[in-house]
Coordinates of C-alpha atoms (C1' of nucleotides) in Angstrom, one line a residue:
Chain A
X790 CA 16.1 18.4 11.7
X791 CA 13.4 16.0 10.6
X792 CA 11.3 17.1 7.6
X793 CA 13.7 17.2 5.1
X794 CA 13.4 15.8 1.7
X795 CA 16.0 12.7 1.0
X796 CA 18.8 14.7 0.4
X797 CA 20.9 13.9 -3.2
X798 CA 22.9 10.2 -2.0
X799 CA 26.1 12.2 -0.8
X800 CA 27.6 13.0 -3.9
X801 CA 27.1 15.9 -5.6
X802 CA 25.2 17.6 -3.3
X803 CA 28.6 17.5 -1.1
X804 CA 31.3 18.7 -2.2
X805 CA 32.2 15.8 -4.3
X806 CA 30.5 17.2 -7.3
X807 CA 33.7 15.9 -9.5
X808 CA 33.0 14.2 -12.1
X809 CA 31.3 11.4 -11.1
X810 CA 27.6 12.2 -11.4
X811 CA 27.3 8.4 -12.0
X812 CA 29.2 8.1 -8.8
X813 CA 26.7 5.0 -7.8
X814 CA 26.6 1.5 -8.3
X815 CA 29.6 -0.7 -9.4
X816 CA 31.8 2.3 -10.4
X817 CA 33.8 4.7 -8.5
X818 CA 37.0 2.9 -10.3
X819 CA 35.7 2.4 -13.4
X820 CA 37.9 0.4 -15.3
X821 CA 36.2 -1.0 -18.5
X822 CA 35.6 1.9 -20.2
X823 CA 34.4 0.7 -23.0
X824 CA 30.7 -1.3 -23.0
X825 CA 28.9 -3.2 -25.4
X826 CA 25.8 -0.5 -25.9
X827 CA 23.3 -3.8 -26.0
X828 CA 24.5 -7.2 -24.3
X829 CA 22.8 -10.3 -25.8
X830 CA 21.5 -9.9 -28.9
X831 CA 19.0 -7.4 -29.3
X832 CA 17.8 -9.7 -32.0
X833 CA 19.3 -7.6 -35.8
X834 CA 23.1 -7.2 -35.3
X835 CA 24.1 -3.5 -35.7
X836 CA 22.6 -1.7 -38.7
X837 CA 24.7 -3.0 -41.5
X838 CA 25.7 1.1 -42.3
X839 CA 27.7 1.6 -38.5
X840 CA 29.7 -1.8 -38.8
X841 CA 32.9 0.2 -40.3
X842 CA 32.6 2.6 -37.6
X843 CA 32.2 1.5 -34.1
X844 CA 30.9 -1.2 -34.1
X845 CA 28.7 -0.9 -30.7
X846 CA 30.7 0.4 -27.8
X847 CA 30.3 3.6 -25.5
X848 CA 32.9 5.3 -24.8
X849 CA 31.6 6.5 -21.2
X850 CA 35.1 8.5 -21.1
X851 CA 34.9 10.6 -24.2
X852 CA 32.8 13.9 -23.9
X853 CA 31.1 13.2 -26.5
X854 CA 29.2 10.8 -23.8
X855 CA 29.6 13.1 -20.7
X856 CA 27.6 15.7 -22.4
X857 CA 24.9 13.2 -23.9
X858 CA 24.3 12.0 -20.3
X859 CA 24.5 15.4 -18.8
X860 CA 21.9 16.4 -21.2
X861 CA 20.0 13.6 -20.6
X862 CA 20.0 14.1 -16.9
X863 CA 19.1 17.4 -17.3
X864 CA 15.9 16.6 -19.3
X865 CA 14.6 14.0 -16.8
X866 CA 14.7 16.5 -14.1
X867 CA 12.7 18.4 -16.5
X868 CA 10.2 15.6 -17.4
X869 CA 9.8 14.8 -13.9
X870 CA 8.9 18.3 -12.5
X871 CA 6.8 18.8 -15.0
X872 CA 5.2 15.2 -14.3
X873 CA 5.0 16.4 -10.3
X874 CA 3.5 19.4 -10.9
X875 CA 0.7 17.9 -13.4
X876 CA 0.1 15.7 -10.5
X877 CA -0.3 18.7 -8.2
X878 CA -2.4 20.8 -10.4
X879 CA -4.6 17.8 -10.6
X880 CA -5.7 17.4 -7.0
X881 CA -5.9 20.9 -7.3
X882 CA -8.5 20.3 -9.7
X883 CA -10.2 18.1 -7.3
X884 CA -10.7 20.7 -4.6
X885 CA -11.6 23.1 -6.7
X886 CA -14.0 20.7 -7.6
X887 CA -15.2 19.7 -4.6
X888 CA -15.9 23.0 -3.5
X889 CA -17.8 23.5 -6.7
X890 CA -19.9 20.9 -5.7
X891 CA -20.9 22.4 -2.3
X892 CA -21.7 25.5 -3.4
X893 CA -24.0 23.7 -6.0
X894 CA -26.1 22.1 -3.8
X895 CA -25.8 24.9 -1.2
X896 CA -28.0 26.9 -4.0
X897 CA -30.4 24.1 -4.9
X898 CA -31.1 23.2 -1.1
X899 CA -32.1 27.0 -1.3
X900 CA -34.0 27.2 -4.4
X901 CA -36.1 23.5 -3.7
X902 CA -37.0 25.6 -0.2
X903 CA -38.4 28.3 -2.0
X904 CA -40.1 26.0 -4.1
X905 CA -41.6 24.5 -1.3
X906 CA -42.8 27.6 0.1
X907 CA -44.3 28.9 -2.6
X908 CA -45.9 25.7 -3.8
X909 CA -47.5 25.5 0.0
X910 CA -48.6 29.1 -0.6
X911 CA -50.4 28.2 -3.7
X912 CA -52.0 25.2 -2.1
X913 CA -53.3 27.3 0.7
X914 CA -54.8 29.4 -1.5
X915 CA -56.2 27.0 -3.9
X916 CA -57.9 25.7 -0.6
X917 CA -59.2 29.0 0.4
X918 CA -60.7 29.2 -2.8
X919 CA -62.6 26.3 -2.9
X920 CA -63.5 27.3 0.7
X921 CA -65.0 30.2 -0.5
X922 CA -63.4 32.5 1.6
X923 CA -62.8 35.6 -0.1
X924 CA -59.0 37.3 -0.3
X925 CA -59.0 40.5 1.0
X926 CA -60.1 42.2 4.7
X927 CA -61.5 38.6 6.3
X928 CA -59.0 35.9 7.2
X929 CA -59.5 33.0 9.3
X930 CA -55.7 31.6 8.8
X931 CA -55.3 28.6 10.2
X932 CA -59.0 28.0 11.9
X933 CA -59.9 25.8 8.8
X934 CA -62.6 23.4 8.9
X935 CA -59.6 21.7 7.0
X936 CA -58.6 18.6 9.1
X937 CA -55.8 17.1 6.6
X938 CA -52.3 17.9 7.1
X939 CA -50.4 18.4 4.4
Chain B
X335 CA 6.0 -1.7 -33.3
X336 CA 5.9 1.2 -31.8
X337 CA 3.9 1.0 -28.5
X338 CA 5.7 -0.9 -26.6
X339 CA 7.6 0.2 -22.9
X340 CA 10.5 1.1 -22.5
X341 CA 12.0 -2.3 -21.9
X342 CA 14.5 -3.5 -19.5
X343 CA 17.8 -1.8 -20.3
X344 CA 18.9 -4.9 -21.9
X345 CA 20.2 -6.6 -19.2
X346 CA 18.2 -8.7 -17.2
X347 CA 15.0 -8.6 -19.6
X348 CA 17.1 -10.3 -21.6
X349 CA 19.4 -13.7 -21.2
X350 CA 22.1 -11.7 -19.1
X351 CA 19.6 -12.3 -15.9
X352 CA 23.3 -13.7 -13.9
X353 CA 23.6 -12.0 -11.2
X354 CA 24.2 -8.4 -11.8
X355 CA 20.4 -6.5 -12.0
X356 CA 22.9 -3.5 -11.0
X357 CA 24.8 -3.8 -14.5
X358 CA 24.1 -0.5 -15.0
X359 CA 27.2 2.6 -14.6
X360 CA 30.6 1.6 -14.5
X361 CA 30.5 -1.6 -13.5
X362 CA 29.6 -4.4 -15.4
X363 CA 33.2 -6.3 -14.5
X364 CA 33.4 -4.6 -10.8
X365 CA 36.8 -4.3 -9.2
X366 CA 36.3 -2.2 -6.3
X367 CA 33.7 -4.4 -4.2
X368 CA 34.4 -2.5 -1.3
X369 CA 33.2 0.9 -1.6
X370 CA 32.6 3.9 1.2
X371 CA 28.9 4.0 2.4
X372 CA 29.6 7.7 1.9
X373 CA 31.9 9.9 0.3
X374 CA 32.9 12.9 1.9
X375 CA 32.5 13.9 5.4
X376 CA 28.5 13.1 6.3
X377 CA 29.5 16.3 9.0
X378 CA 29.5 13.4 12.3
X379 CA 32.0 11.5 11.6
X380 CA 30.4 7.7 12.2
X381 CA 29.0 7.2 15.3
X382 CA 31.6 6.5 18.1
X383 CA 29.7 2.6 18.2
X384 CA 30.4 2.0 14.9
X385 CA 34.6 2.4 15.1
X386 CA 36.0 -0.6 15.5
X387 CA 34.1 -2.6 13.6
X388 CA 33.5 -2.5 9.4
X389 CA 34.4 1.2 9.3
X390 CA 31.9 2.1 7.0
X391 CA 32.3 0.2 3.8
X392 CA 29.6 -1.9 1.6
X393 CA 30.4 -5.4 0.4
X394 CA 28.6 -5.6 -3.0
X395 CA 29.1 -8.7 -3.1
X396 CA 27.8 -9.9 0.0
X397 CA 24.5 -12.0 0.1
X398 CA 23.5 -9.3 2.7
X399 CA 23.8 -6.8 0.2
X400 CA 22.2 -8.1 -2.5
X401 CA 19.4 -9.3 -0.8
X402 CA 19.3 -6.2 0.7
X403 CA 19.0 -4.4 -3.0
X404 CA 16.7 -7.1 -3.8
X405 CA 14.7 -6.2 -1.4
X406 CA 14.7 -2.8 -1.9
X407 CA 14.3 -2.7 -5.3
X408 CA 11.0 -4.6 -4.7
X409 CA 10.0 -2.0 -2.4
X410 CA 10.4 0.2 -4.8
X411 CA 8.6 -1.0 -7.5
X412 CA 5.6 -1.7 -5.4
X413 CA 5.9 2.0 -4.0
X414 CA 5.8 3.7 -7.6
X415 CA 2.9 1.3 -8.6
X416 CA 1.1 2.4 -6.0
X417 CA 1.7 5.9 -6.6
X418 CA 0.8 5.6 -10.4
X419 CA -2.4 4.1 -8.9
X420 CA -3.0 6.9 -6.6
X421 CA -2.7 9.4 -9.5
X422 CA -5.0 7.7 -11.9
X423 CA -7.3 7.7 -9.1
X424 CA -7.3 11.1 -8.5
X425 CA -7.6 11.6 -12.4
X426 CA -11.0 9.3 -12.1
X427 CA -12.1 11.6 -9.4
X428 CA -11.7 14.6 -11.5
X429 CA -14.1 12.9 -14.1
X430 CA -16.6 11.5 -11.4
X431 CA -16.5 15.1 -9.7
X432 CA -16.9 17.2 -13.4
X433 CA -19.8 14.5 -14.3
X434 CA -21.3 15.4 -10.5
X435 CA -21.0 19.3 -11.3
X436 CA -22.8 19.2 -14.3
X437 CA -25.9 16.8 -12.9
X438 CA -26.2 19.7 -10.1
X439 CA -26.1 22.7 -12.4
X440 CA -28.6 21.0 -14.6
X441 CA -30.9 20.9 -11.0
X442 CA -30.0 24.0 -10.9
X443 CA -31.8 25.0 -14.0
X444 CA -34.8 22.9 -13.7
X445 CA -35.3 24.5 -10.1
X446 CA -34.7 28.2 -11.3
X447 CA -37.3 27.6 -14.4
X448 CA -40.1 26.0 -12.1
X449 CA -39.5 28.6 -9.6
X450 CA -39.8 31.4 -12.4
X451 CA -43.0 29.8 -13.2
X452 CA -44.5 29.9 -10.1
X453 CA -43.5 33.5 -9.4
X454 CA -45.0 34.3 -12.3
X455 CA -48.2 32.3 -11.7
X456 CA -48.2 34.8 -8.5
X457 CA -47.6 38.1 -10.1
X458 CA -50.1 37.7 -12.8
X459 CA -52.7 36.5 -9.5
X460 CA -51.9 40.0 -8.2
X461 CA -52.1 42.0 -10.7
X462 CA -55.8 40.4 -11.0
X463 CA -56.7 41.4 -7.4
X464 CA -55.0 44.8 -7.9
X465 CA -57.5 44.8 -11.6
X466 CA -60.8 44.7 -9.5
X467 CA -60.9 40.6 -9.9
X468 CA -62.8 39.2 -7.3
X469 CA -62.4 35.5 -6.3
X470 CA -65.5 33.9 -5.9
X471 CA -68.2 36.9 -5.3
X472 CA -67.7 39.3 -3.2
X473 CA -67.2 43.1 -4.0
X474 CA -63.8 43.8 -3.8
X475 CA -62.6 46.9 -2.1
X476 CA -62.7 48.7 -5.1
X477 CA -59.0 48.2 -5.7
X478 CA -56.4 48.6 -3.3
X479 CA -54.4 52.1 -3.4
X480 CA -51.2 49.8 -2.8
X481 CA -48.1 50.3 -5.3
X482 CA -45.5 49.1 -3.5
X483 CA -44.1 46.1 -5.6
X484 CA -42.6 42.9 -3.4
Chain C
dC1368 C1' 18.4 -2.0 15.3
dG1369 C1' 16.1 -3.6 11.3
dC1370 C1' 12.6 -3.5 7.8
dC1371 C1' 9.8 -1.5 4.5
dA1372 C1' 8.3 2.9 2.1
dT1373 C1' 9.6 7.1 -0.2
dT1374 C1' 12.2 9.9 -2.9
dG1375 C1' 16.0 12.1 -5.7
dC1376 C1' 19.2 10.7 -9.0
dG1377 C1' 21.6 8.9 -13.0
dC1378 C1' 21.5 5.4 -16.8
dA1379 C1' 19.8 3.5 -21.0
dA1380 C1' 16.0 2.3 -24.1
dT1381 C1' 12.4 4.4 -26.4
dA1382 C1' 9.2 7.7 -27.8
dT1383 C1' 8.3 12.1 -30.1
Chain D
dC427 C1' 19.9 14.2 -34.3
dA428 C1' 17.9 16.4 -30.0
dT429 C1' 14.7 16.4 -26.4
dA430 C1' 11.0 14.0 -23.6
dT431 C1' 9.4 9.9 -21.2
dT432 C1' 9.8 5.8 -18.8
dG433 C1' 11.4 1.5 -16.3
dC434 C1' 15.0 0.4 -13.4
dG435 C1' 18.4 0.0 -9.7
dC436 C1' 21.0 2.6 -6.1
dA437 C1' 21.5 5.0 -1.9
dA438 C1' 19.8 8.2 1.7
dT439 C1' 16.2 8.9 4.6
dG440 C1' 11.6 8.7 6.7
dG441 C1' 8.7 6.1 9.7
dC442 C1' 7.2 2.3 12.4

DNA sequence: CGCCATTGCGCAATAT
DNA sequence: CATATTGCGCAATGGC
């Protein structure tokens, strides 16, 4: 009884499910009905073809309306899933990533050590050469007159 | 015009900035004021505390209220900042993480060539041994009867 | 108990 | 004209 996600505010998810989607704010006894679509002037007054018609009022009764809304509604939930999971496929991404990454330089730690090694095998030899010591059957390996590291 | 944001919903952004920033829904000439902090039964019916006091009803128009939703709604803007933040980040990562991956598999290369190289360097040194070369001069064993490879 | 933070939701303006 | 996006405020809830 503690990890649950916020929960729709009461309505709808309850049995309420009515009408009232809009249920929040002011309403819940709506009474105006009808409302200007754009208070204050939205700078051009109505396009000069709808002034016969309507003039610039929603009906938020007729179903006309209801269904615009409904669609609407339905079309954000849409937008935003499809927003969350972009979100989630992205970080994703990032382990995917990330993982990647370490398996890269996993291999080049590996392949810079076998660098090295072979690169110390070539200088030992080089050194043997100029040492004259010849390759096969005798092998003084580390008994050198070679004093440097390295 | 035609990159711009969404814009205010009219009110608000616009000279209407009285008081109602809820003008939104129903409301815009509220009658109620006094509405139920939640509609059908929540299952407990209000805690036993609670009883005699304000039942469980919201004054809108109460300062507490509004700067209560004032509040809130500040909260809330902050919150989704951040979490647009938090995604562009994580976008940025992607980029700094695909940029890293390609840096390492380009090591990678340079590391395999140089290593082919050297392995090369070594097989060709063998095969001279195994053709009767000798290093500086001595007689060699007259070839070795080895065949193994590696 | 309160405050801020998150989150789901519906609305309206806009973008496509 | 329809759907998709986006900013916004509300309310429930999480968390301290």
């Amino acid at each position: 009884m503690s990890k649950t996600s916020p929960q729709p505010p009461s309505a709808e998810a309850n049995g309420v499910s009515v009408i009232y989607t809009q249920a929040h704010s002011s309403g819940l006894q709506q009474v105006p009905q009808l409302v200007p679509v754009s208070p204050a002037g939205g700078g051009k007054a109505v396009p000069p073809s709808r002034q016969g018609k309507k003039s610039s009022f929603v009906d938020r009764n007729s179903d006309e309306y209801r269904q615009r809304r409904e669609r609407n509604n339905m079309a954000v939930k849409k937008s935003r899933l499809k927003s969350k999971q972009k979100a989630q496929d992205t970080l994703q991404r990032v382990n995917q990533l990330k993982e990647e990454n370490e398996r890269l330089e996993a291999k080049i730690k590996l392949l810079t050590k076998e660098l090295s090694v072979l690169k110390d095998l070539f200088l030992e030899h080089a050194h043997n050469l100029a040492d004259n010591v010849q390759p096969v059957g005798t092998e003084p390996p580390t008994a050198n007159p070679d004093s440097s590291g390295q």
